[in-house]
PDB file of C-alpha atoms in Angstrom:
ATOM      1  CA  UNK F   1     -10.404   6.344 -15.664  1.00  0.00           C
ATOM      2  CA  UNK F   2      -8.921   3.449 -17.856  1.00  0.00           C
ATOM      3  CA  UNK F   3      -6.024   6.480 -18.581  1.00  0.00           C
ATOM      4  CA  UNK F   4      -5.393   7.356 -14.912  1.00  0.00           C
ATOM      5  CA  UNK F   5      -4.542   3.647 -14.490  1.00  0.00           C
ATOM      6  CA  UNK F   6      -2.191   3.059 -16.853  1.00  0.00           C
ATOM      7  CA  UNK F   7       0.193   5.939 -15.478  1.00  0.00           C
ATOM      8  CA  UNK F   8       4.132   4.392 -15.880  1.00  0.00           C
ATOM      9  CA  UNK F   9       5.282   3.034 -12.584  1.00  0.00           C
ATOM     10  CA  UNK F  10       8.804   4.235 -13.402  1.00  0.00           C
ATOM     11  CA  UNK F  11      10.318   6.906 -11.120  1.00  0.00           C
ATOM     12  CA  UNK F  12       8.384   5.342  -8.237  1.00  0.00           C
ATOM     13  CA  UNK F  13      11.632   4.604  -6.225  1.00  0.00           C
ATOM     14  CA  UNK F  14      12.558   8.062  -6.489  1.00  0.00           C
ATOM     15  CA  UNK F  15       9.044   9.188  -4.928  1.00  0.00           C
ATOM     16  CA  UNK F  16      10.241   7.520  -1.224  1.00  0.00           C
ATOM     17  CA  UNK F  17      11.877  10.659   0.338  1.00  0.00           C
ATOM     18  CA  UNK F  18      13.717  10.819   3.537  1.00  0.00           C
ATOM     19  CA  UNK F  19      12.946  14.644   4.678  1.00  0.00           C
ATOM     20  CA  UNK F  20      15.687  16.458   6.572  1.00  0.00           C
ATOM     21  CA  UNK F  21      15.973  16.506  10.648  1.00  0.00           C
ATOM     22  CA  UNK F  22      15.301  20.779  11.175  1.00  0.00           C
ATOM     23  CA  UNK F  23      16.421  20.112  14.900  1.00  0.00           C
ATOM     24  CA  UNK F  24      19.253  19.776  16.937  1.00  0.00           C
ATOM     25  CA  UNK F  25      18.540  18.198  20.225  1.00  0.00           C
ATOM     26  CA  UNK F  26      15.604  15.757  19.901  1.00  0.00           C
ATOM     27  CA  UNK F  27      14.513  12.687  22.244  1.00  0.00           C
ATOM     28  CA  UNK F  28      13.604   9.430  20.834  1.00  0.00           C
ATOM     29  CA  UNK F  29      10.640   8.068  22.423  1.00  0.00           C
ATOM     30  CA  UNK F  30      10.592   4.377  24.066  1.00  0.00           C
ATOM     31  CA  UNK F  31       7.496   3.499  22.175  1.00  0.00           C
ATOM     32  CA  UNK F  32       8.507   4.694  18.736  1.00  0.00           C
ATOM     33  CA  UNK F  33      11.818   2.831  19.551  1.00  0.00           C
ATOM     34  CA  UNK F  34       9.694  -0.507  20.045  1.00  0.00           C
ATOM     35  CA  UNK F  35       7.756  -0.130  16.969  1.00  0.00           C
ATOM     36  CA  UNK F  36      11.170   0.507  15.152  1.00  0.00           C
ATOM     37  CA  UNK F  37      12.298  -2.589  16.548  1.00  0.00           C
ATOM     38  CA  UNK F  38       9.024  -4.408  15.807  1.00  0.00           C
ATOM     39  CA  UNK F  39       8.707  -3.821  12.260  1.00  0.00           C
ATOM     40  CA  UNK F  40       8.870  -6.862   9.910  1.00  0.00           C
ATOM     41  CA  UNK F  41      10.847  -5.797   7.057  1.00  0.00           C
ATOM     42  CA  UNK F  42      14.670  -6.503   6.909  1.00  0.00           C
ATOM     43  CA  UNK F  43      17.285  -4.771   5.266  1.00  0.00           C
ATOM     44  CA  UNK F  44      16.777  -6.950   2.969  1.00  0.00           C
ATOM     45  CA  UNK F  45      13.309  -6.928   2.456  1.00  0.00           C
ATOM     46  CA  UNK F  46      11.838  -3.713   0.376  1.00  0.00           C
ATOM     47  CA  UNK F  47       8.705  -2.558   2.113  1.00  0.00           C
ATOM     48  CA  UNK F  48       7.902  -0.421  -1.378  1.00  0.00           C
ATOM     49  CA  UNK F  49       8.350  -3.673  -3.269  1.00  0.00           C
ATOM     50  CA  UNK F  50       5.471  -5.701  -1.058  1.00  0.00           C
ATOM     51  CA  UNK F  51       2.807  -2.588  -2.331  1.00  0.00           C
ATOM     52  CA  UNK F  52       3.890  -2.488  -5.402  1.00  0.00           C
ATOM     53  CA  UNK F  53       3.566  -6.698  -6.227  1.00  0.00           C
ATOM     54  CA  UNK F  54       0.750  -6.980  -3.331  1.00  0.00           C
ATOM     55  CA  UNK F  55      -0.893 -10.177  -3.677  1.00  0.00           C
ATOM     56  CA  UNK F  56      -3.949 -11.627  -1.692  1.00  0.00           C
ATOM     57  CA  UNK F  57      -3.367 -14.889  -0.057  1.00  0.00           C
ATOM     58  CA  UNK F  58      -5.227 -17.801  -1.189  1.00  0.00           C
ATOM     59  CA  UNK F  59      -5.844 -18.381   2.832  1.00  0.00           C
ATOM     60  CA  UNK F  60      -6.985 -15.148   3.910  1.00  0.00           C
ATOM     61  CA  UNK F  61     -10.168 -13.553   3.396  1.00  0.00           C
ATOM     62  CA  UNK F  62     -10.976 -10.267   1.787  1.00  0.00           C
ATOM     63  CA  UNK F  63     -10.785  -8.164   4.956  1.00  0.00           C
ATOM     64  CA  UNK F  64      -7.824 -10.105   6.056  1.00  0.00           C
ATOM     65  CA  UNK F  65      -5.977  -9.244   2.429  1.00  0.00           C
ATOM     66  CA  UNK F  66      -7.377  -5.113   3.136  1.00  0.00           C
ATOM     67  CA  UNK F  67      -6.428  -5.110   6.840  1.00  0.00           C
ATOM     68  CA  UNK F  68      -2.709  -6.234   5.481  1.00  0.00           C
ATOM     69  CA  UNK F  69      -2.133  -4.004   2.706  1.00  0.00           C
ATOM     70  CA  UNK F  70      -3.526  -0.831   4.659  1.00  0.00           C
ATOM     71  CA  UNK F  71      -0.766  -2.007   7.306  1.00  0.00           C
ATOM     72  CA  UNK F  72       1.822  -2.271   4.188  1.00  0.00           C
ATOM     73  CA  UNK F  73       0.579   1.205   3.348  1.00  0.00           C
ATOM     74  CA  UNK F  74       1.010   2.399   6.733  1.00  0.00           C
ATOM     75  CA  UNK F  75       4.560   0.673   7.066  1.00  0.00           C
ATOM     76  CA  UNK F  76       5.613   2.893   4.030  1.00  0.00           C
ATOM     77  CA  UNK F  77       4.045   6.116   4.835  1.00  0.00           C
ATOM     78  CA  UNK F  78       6.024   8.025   1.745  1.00  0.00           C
ATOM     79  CA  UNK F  79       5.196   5.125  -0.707  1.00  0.00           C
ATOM     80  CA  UNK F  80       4.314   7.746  -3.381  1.00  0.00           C
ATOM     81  CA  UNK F  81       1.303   6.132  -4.633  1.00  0.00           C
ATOM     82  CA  UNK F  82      -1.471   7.937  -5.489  1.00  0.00           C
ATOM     83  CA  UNK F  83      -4.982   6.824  -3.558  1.00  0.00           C
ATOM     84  CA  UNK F  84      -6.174   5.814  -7.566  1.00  0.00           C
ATOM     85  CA  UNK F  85      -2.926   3.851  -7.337  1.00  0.00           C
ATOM     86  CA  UNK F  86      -3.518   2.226  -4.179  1.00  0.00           C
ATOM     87  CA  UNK F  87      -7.025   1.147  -4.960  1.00  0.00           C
ATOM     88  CA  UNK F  88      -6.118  -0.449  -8.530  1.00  0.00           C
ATOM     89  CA  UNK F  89      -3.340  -1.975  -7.038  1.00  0.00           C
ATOM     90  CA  UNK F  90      -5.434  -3.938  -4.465  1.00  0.00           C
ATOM     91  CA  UNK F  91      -8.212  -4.482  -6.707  1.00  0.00           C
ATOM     92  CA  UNK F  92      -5.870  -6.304  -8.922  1.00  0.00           C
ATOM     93  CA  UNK F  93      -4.574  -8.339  -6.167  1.00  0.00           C
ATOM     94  CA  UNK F  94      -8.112  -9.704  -5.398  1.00  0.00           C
ATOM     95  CA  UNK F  95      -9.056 -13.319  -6.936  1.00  0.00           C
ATOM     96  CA  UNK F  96     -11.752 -12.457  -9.409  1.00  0.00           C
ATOM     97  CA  UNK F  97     -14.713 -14.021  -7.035  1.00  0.00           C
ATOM     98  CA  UNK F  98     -13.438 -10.822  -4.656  1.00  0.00           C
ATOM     99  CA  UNK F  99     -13.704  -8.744  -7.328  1.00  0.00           C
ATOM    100  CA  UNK F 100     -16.895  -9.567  -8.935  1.00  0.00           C
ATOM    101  CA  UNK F 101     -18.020  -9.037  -4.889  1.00  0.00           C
ATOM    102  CA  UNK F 102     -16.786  -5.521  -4.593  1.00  0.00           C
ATOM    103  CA  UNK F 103     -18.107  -4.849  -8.007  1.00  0.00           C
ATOM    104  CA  UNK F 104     -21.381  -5.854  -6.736  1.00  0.00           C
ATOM    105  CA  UNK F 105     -21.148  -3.700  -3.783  1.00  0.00           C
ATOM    106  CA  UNK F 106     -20.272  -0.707  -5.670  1.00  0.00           C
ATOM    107  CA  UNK F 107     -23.220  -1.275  -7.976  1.00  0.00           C
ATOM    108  CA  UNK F 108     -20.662  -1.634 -11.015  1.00  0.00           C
ATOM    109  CA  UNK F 109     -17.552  -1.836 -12.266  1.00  0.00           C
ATOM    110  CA  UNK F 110     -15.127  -0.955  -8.336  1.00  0.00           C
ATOM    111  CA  UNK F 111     -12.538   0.759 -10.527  1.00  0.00           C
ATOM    112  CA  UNK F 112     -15.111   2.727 -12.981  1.00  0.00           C
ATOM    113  CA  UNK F 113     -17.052   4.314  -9.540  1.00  0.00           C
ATOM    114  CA  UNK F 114     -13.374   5.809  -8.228  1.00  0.00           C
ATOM    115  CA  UNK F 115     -13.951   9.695  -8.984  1.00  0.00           C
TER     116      UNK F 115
END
């Protein structure tokens, strides 16, 4: 497990792919439009770069910080990290009263019980 975790993080930026349009003629939907429109990154902002340095908030609760970064994950849907990845990267984020919490709830070590 402790292996698996210390995969290099290099060649991550290369893992967001944009995948070619197939058709021709293709309608835009109002809806999709909106949530376009409603998204909170910038072009300045790098959605990858907010998973990859996720931090909880000192204000927010645990399912507060969870709800967020599954919304992150969801605002990056080719991220390119592995679910291992995902889970040690928001288990890291956690202030260590969180983790000893989660640890508790997984009857161990959180990290150590991910098959």
């Amino acid at each position: 497990m402790a292996q698996m975790l210390q995969a290099p993080i290099e060649g991550y930026e290369d893992a967001i792919v944009v995948s070619p349009i197939n058709a021709n003629n293709f309608e835009l939907k109002k809806t999709l439009i909106n949530l376009v429109k409603s998204n909170q990154f910038t072009g300045r902002q790098d959605s990858h770069n907010h998973l990859r340095f996720f931090n909880k908030k000192s204000n927010e609760t645990f399912n507060e910080a969870w709800e967020r970064f599954k919304d992150l994950l969801r605002q990056c849907p080719r991220h390119g990290f592995s679910e291992l990845h995902q889970l040690d990267t928001f288990y890291n984020a956690l202030n260590p009263n969180n983790q000893d919490a989660l640890d508790s709830a997984a009857g161990g070590n959180f990290l150590d019980k991910i098959p």
